[in-house]
mmCIF file of C-alpha atoms and ligand atoms in Angstrom:
data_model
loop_
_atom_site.group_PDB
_atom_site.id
_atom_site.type_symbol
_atom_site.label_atom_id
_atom_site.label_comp_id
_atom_site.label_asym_id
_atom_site.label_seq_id
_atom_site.Cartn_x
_atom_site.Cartn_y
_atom_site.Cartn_z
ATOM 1 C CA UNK A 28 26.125 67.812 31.531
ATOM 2 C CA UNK A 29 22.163 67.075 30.924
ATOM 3 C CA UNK A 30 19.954 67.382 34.328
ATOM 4 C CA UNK A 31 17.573 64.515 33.172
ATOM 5 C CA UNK A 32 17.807 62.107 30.451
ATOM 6 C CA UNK A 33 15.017 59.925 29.771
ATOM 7 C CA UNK A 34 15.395 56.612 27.562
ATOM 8 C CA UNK A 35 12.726 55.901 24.999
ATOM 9 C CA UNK A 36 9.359 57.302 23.972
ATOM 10 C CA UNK A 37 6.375 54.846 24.913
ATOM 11 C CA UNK A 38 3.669 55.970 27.162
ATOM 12 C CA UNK A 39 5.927 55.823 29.994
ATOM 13 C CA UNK A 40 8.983 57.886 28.664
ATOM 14 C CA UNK A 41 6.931 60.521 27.472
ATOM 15 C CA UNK A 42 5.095 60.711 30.589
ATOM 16 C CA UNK A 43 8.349 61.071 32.882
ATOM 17 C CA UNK A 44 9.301 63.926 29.746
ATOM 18 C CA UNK A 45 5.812 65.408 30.872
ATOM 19 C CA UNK A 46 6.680 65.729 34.070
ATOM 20 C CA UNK A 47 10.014 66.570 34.340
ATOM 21 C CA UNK A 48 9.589 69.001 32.048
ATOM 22 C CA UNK A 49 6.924 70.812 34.024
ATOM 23 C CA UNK A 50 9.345 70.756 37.046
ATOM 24 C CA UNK A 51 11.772 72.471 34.626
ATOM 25 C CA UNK A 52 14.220 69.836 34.561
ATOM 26 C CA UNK A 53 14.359 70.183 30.577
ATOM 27 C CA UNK A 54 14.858 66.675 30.288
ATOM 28 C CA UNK A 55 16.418 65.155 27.405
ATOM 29 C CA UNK A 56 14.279 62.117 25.742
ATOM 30 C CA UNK A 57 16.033 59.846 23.617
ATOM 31 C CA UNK A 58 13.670 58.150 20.940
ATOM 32 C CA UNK A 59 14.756 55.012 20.561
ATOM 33 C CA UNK A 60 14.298 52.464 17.858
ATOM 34 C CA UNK A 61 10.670 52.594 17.827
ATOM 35 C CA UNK A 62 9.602 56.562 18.518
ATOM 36 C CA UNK A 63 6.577 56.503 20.390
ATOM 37 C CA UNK A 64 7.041 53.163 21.521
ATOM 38 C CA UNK A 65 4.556 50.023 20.657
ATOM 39 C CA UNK A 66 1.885 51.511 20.599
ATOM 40 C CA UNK A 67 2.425 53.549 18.086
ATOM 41 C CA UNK A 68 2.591 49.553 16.298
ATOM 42 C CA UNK A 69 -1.265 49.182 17.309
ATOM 43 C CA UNK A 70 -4.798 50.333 16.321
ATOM 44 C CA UNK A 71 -7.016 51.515 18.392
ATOM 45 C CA UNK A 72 -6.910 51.880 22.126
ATOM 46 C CA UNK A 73 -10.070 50.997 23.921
ATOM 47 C CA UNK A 74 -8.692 50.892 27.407
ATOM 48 C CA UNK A 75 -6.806 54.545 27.785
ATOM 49 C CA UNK A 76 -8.924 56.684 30.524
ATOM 50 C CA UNK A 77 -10.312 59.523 28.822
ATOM 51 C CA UNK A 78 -11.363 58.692 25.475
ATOM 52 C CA UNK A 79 -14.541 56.917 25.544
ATOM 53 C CA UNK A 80 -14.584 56.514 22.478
ATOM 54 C CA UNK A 81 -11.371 54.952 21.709
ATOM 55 C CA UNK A 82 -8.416 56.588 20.189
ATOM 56 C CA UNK A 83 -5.565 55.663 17.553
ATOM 57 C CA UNK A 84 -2.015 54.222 19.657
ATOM 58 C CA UNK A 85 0.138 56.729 16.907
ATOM 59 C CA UNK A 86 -2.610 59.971 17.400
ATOM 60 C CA UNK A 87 -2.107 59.084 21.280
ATOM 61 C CA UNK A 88 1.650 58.798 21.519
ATOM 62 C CA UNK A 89 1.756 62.097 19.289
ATOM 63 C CA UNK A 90 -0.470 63.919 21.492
ATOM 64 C CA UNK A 91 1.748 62.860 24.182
ATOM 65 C CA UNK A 92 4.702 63.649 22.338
ATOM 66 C CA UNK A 93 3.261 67.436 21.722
ATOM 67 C CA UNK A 94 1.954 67.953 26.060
ATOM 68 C CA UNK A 95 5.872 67.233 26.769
ATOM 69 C CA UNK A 96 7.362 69.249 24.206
ATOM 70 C CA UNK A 97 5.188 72.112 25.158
ATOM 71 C CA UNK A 98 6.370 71.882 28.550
ATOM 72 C CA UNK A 99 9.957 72.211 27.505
ATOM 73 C CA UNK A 100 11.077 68.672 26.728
ATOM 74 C CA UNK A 101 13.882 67.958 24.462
ATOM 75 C CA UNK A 102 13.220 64.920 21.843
ATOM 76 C CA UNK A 103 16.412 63.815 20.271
ATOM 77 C CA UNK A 104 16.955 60.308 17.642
ATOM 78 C CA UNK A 105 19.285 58.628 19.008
ATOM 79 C CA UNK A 106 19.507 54.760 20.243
ATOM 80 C CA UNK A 107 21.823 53.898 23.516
ATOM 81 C CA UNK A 108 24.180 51.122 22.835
ATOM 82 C CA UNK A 109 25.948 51.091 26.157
ATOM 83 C CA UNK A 110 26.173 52.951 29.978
ATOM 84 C CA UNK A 111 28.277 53.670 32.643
ATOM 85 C CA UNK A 112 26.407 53.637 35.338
ATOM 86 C CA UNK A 113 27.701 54.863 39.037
ATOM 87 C CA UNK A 114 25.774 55.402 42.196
ATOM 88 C CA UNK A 115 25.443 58.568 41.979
ATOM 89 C CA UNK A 116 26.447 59.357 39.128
ATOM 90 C CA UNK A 117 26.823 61.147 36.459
ATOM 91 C CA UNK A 118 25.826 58.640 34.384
ATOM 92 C CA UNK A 119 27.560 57.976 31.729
ATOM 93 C CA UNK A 120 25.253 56.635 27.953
ATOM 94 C CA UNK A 121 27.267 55.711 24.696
ATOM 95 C CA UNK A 122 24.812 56.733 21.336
ATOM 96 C CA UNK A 123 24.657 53.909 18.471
ATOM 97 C CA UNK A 124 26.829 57.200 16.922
ATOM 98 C CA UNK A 125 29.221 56.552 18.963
ATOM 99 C CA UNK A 126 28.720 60.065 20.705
ATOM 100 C CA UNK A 127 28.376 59.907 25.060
ATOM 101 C CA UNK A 128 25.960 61.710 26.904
ATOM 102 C CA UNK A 129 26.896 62.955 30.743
ATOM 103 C CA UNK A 130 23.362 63.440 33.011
ATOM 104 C CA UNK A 131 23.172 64.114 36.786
ATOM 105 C CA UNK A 132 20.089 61.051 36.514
ATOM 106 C CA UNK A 133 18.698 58.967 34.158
ATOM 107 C CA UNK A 134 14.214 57.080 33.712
ATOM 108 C CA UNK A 135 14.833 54.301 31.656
ATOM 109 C CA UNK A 136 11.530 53.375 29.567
ATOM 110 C CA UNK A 137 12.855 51.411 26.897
ATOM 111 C CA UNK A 138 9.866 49.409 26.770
ATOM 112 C CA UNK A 139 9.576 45.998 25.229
ATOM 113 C CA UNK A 140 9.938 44.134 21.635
ATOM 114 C CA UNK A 141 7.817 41.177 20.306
ATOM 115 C CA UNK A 142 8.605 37.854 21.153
ATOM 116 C CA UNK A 143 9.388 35.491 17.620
ATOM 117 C CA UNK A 144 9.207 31.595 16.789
ATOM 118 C CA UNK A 145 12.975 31.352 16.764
ATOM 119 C CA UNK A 146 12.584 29.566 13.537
ATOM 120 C CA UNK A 147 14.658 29.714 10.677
ATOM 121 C CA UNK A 148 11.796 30.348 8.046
ATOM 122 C CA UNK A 149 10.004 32.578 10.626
ATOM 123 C CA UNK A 150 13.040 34.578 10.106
ATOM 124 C CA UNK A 151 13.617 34.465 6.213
ATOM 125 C CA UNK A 152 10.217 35.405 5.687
ATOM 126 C CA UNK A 153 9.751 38.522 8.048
ATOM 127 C CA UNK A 154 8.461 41.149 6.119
ATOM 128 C CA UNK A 155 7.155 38.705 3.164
ATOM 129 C CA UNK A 156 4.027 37.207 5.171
ATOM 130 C CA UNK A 157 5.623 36.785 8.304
ATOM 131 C CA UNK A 158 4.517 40.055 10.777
ATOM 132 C CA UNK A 159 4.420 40.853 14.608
ATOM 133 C CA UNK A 160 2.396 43.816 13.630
ATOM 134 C CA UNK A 161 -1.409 43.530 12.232
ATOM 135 C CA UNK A 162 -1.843 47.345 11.808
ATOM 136 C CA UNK A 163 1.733 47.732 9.956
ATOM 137 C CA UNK A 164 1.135 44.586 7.777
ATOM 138 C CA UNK A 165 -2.489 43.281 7.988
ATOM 139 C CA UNK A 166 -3.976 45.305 4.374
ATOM 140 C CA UNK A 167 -1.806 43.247 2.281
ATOM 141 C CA UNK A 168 -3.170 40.108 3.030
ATOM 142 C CA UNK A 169 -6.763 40.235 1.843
ATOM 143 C CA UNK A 170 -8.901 37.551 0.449
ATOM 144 C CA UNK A 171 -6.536 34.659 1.918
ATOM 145 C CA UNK A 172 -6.281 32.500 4.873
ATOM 146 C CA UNK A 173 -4.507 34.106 8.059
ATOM 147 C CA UNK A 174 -2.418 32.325 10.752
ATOM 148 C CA UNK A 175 -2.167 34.398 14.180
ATOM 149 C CA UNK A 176 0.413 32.317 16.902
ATOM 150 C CA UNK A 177 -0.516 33.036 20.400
ATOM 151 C CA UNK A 178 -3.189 32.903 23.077
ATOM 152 C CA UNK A 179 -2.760 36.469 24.623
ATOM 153 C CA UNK A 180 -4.557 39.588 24.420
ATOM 154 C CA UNK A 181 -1.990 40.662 21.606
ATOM 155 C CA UNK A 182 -3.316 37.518 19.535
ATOM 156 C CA UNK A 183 -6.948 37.904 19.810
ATOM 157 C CA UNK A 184 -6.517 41.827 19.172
ATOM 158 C CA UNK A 185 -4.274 40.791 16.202
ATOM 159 C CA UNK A 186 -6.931 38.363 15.045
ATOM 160 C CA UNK A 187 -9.689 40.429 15.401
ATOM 161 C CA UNK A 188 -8.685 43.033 13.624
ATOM 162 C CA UNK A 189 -7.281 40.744 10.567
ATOM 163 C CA UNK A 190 -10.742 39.566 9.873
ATOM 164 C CA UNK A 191 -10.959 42.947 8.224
ATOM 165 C CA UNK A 192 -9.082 41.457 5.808
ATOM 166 C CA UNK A 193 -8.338 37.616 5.620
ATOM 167 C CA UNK A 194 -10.716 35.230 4.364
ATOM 168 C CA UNK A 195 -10.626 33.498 7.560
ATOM 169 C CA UNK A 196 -7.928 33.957 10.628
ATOM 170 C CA UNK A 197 -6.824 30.588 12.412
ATOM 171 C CA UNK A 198 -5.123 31.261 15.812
ATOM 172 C CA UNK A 199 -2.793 28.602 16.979
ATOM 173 C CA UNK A 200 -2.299 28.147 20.561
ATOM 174 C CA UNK A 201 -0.257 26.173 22.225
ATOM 175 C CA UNK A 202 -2.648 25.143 24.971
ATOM 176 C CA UNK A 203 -6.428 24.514 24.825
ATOM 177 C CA UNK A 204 -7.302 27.734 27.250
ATOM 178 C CA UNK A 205 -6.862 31.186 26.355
ATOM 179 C CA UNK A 206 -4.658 33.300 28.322
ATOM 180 C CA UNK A 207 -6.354 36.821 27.067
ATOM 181 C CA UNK A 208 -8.949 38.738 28.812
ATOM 182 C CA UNK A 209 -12.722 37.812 28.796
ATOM 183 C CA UNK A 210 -13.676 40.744 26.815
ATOM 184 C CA UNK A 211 -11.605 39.445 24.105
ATOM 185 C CA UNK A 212 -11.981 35.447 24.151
ATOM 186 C CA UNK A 213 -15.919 36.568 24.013
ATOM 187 C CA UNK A 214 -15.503 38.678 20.822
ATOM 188 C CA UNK A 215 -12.971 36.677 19.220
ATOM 189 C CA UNK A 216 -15.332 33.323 19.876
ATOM 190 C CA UNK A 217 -18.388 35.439 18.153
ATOM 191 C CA UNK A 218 -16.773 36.471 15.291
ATOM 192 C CA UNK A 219 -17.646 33.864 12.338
ATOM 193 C CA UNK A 220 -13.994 34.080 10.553
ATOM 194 C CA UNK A 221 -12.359 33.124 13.831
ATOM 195 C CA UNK A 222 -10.992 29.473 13.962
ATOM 196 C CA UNK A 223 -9.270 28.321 17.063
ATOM 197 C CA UNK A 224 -6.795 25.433 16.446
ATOM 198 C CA UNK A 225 -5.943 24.376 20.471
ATOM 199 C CA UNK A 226 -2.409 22.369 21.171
ATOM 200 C CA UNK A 227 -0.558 23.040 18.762
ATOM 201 C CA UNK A 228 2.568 24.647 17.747
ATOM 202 C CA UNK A 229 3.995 26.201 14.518
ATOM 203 C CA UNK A 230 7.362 24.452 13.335
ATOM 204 C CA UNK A 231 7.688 25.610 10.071
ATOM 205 C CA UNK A 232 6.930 28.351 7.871
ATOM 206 C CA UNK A 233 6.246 27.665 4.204
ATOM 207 C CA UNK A 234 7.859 27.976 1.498
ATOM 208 C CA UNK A 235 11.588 29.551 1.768
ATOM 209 C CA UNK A 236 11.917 28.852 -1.226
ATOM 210 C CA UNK A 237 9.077 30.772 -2.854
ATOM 211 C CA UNK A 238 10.339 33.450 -1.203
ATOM 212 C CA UNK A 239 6.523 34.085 0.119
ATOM 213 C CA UNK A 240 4.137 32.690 2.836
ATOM 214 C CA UNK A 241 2.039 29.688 1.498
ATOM 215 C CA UNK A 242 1.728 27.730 4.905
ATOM 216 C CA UNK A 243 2.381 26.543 7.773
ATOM 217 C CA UNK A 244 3.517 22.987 9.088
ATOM 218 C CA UNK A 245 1.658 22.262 12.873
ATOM 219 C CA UNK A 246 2.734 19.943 15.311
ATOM 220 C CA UNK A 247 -0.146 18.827 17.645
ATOM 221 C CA UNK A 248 1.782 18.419 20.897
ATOM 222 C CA UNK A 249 -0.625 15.940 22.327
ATOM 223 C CA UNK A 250 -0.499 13.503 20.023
ATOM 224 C CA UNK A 251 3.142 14.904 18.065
ATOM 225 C CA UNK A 252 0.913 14.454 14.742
ATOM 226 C CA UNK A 253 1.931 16.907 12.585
ATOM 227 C CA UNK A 254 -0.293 18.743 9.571
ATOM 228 C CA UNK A 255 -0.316 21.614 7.009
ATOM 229 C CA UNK A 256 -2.974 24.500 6.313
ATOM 230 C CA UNK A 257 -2.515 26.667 3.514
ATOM 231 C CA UNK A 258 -2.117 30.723 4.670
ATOM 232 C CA UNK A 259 -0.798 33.931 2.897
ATOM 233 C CA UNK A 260 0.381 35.390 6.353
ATOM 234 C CA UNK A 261 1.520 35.058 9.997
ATOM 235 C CA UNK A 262 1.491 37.008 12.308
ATOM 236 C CA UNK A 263 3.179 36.632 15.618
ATOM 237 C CA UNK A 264 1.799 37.611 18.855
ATOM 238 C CA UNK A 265 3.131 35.597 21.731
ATOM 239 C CA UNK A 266 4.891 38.006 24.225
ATOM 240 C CA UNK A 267 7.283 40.615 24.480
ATOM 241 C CA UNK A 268 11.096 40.670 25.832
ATOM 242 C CA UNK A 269 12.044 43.884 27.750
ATOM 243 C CA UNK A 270 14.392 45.880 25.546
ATOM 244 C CA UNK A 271 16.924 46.333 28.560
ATOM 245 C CA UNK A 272 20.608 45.068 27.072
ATOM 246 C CA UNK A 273 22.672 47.980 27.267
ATOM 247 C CA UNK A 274 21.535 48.172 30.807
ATOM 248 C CA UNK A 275 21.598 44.535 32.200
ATOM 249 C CA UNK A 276 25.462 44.469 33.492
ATOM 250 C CA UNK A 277 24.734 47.659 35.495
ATOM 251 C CA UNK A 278 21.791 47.680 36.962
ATOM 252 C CA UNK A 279 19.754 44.271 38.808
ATOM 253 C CA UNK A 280 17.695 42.313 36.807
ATOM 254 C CA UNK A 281 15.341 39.613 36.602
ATOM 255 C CA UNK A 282 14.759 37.493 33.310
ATOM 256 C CA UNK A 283 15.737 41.066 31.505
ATOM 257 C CA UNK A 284 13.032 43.214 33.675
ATOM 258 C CA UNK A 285 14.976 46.230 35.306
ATOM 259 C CA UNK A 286 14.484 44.894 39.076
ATOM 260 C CA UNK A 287 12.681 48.057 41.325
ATOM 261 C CA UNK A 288 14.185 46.586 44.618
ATOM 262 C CA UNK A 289 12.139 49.254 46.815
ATOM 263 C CA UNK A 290 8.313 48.504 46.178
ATOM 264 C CA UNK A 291 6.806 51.500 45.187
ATOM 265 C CA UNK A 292 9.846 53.187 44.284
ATOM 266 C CA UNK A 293 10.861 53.470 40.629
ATOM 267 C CA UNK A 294 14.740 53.796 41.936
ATOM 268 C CA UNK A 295 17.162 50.778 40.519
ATOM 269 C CA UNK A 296 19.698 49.055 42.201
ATOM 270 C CA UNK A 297 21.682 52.630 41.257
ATOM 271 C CA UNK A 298 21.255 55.693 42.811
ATOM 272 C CA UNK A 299 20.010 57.936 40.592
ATOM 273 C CA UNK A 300 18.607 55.337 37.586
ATOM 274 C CA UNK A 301 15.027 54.996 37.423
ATOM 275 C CA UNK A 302 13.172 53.181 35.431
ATOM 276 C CA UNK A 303 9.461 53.060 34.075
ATOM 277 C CA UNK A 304 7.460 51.209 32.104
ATOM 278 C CA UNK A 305 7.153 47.430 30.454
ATOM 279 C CA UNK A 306 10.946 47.340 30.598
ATOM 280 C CA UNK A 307 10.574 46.904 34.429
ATOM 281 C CA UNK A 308 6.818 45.168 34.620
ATOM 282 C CA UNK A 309 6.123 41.997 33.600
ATOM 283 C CA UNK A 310 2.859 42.279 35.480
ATOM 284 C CA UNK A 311 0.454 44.931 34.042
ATOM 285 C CA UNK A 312 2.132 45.570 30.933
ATOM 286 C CA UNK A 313 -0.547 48.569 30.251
ATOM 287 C CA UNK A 314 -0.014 51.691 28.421
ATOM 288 C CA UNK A 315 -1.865 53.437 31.725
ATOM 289 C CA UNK A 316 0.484 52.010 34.089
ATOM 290 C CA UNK A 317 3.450 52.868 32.222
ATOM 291 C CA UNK A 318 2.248 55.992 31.989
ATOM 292 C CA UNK A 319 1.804 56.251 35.901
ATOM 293 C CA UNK A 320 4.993 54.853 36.351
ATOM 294 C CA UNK A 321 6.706 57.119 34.071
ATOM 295 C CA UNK A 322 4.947 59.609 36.251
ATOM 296 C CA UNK A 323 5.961 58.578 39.712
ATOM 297 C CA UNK A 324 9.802 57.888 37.918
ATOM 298 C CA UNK A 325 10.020 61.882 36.942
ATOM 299 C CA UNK A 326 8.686 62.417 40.639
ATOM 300 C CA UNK A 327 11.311 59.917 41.892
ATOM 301 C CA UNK A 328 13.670 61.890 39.922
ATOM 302 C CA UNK A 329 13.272 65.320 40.411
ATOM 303 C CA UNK A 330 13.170 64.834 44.724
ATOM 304 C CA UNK A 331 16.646 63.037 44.399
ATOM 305 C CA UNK A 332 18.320 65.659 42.404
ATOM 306 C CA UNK A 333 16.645 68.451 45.339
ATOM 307 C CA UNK A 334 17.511 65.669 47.701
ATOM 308 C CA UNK A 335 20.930 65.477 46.598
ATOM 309 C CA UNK A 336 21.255 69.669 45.507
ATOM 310 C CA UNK A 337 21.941 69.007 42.181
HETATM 311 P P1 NAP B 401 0.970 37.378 26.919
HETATM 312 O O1 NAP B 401 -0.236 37.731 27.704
HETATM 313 O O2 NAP B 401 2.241 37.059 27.594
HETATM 314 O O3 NAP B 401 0.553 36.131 25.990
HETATM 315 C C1 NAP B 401 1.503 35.479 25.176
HETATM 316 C C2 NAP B 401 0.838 34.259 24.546
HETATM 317 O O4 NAP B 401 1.766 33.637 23.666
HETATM 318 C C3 NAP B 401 0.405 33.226 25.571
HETATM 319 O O5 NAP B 401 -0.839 32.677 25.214
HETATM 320 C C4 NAP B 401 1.526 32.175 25.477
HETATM 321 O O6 NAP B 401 1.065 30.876 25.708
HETATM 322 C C5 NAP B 401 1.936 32.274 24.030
HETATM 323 N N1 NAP B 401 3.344 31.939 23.834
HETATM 324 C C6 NAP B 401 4.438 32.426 24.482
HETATM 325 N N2 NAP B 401 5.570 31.907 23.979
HETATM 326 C C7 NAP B 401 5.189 31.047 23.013
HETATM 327 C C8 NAP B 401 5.904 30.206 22.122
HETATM 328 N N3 NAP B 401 7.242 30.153 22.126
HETATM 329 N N4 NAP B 401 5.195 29.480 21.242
HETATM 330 C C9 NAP B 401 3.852 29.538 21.208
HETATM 331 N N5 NAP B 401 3.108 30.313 22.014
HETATM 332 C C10 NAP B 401 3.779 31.060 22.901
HETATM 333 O O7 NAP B 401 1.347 38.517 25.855
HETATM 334 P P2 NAP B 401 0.409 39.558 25.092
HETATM 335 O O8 NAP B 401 -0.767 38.886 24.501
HETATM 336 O O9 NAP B 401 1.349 40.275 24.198
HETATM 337 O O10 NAP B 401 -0.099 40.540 26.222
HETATM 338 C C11 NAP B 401 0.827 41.234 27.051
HETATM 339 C C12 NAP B 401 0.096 42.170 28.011
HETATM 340 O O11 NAP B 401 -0.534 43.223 27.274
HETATM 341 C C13 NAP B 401 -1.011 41.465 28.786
HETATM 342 O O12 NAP B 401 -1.053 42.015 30.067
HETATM 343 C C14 NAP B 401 -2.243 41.820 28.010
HETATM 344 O O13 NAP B 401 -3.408 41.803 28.802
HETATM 345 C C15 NAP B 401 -1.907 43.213 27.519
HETATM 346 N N6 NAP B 401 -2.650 43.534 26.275
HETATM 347 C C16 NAP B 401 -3.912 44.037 26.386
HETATM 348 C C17 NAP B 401 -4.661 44.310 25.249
HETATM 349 C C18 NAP B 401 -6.061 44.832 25.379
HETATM 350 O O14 NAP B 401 -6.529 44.967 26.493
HETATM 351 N N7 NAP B 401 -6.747 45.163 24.315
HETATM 352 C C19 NAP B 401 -4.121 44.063 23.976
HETATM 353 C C20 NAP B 401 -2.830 43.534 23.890
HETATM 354 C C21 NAP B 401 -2.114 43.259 25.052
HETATM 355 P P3 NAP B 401 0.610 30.399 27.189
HETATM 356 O O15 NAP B 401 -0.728 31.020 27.403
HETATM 357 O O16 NAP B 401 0.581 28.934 27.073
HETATM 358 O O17 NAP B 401 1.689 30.919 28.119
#
């Protein structure tokens, strides 16, 4: 029987791993399908206290990775595919090896995945032009047109960046006002290989059947007029859904975020589940406040099992 298992490896995982550890709990920290969570998908973080000059999302979450393991933490691969939960406990996790896992509490921090089209040649053309992931996929694209979907932070960031390569980067938004922060919309407005297209939607990838990304088909949806630009690449950036499945029939939830019913608290509707992180904020969505809550989550943690003298 484990003391402490913690569920995925972000900012806020490691940081409950960090913490637990140092209270000797020797947790247990299950990686996930994306070790070191998304930001280990990004390029450089501006906005992390402490590094004023910046510093690379992987050389971050690998720092982080190191503090906890010094401390005593336990990093295992493994993905949960389904739990038992019980007030209480012990809480009961089923491995995608089929293998289970008995712990006297569980932090989940299973973070969040990007948000897709939902199209059919968004789909057949992931990985050949189609990409939710700049740093991973940007380099191949250089010299042609770029197509960046969204209005967010994540889009500008995305499109920003792909200007390093593209001959130009057109970001399609579905409204005609950014939702991203000022910072960005100002850089992102200065930058001469920036073009905004405003009100319009993406309904089709081209071409299937070129097996490769030549285009996109655009649908104005103020007027419904449709038209075509020519692009070797698009990248998705319009949101993220909370990677919380195996959990949803045990513990509350609310459009997929892990409800925290006691403000403040990072307890779940179960005694003795916690949970940290962008699985369980659609607010803030920062890597510094799933860090603190991954924080106050190990905290949470380690006075219930005193609490409860386990
Ligand atoms: P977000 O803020 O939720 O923005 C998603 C964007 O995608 C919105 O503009 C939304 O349009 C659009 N969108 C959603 N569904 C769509 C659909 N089906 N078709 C077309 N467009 C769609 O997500 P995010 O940009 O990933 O940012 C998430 C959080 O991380 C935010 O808190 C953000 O500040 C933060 N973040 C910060 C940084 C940074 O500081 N450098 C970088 C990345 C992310 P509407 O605007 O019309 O809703």
């Amino acid at each position: 029987m484990e003391t402490l298992v913690i569920i995925g490896t972000g900012p806020a995982g490691l940081t409950a791993a960090l913490y637990a550890a140092r209270a000797q709990l020797e947790p247990l920290v299950l990686a996930g399908s994306v070790p070191g969570g998304q930001l280990t998908q990004t390029t450089e973080v501006e906005n992390y206290p402490g590094f004023p000059e910046g510093i690379q999302g992987f050389d971050l979450m690998e720092a982080l990775q190191r503090q906890a393991e010094r401390f005593g933490a336990r990093l295992q691969n493994a993905i949960v595919t389904a739990v038992d939960f019980k007030p209480g406990g012990p809480q009961r996790l089923t491995l995608s090896d089929d293998s289970t896992l008995e712990t006297k509490a569980v932090i989940i921090a299973t973070g969040a995945r990007p948000r897709w089209l939902g199209l059919p040649s968004e789909d057949a053309l992931r990985n050949k032009g189609v990409s939710s992931c700049a740093t991973c996929d940007g380099a191949f694209f250089r010299g042609v047109p770029i197509v960046v979907v969204g209005g967010g932070d994540s889009a500008l960031e995305e499109a920003l960046f792909l200007t390093r390569f593209g001959s130009k980067v057109m970001v399609v938004h579905r409204r005609d006002a950014l939702r991203a922060s000022k910072v960005m919309i100002q850089r992102a407005e200065e930058n001469p290989k920036i073009e905004f297209i405003w009100n319009s939607v993406v309904t089709d990838v081209l071409d299937v059947t070129q097996d490769k990304v030549t285009g996109v088909v655009l649908k104005d949806v103020k007027t419904g007029a449709e038209s075509r630009r020519e692009c070797g690449a698009v990248f998705v950036a319009i949101g993220h859904i909370p990677n919380t499945e195996p959990f949803e029939s045990q513990v509350q939830t609310e459009g997929g975020y892990i409800v925290l019913p006691d403000p403040g608290r990072s307890q779940t509707s179960v005694e003795g589940v916690f949970a940290a992180g962008d699985c369980a904020d659609h607010v803030y969505r920062q890597a510094v406040t799933a860090a603190g809550m991954g924080c106050r989550a190990a905290i949470d943690a380690e006075r219930w099992l005193i609490q409860k003298g386990l």
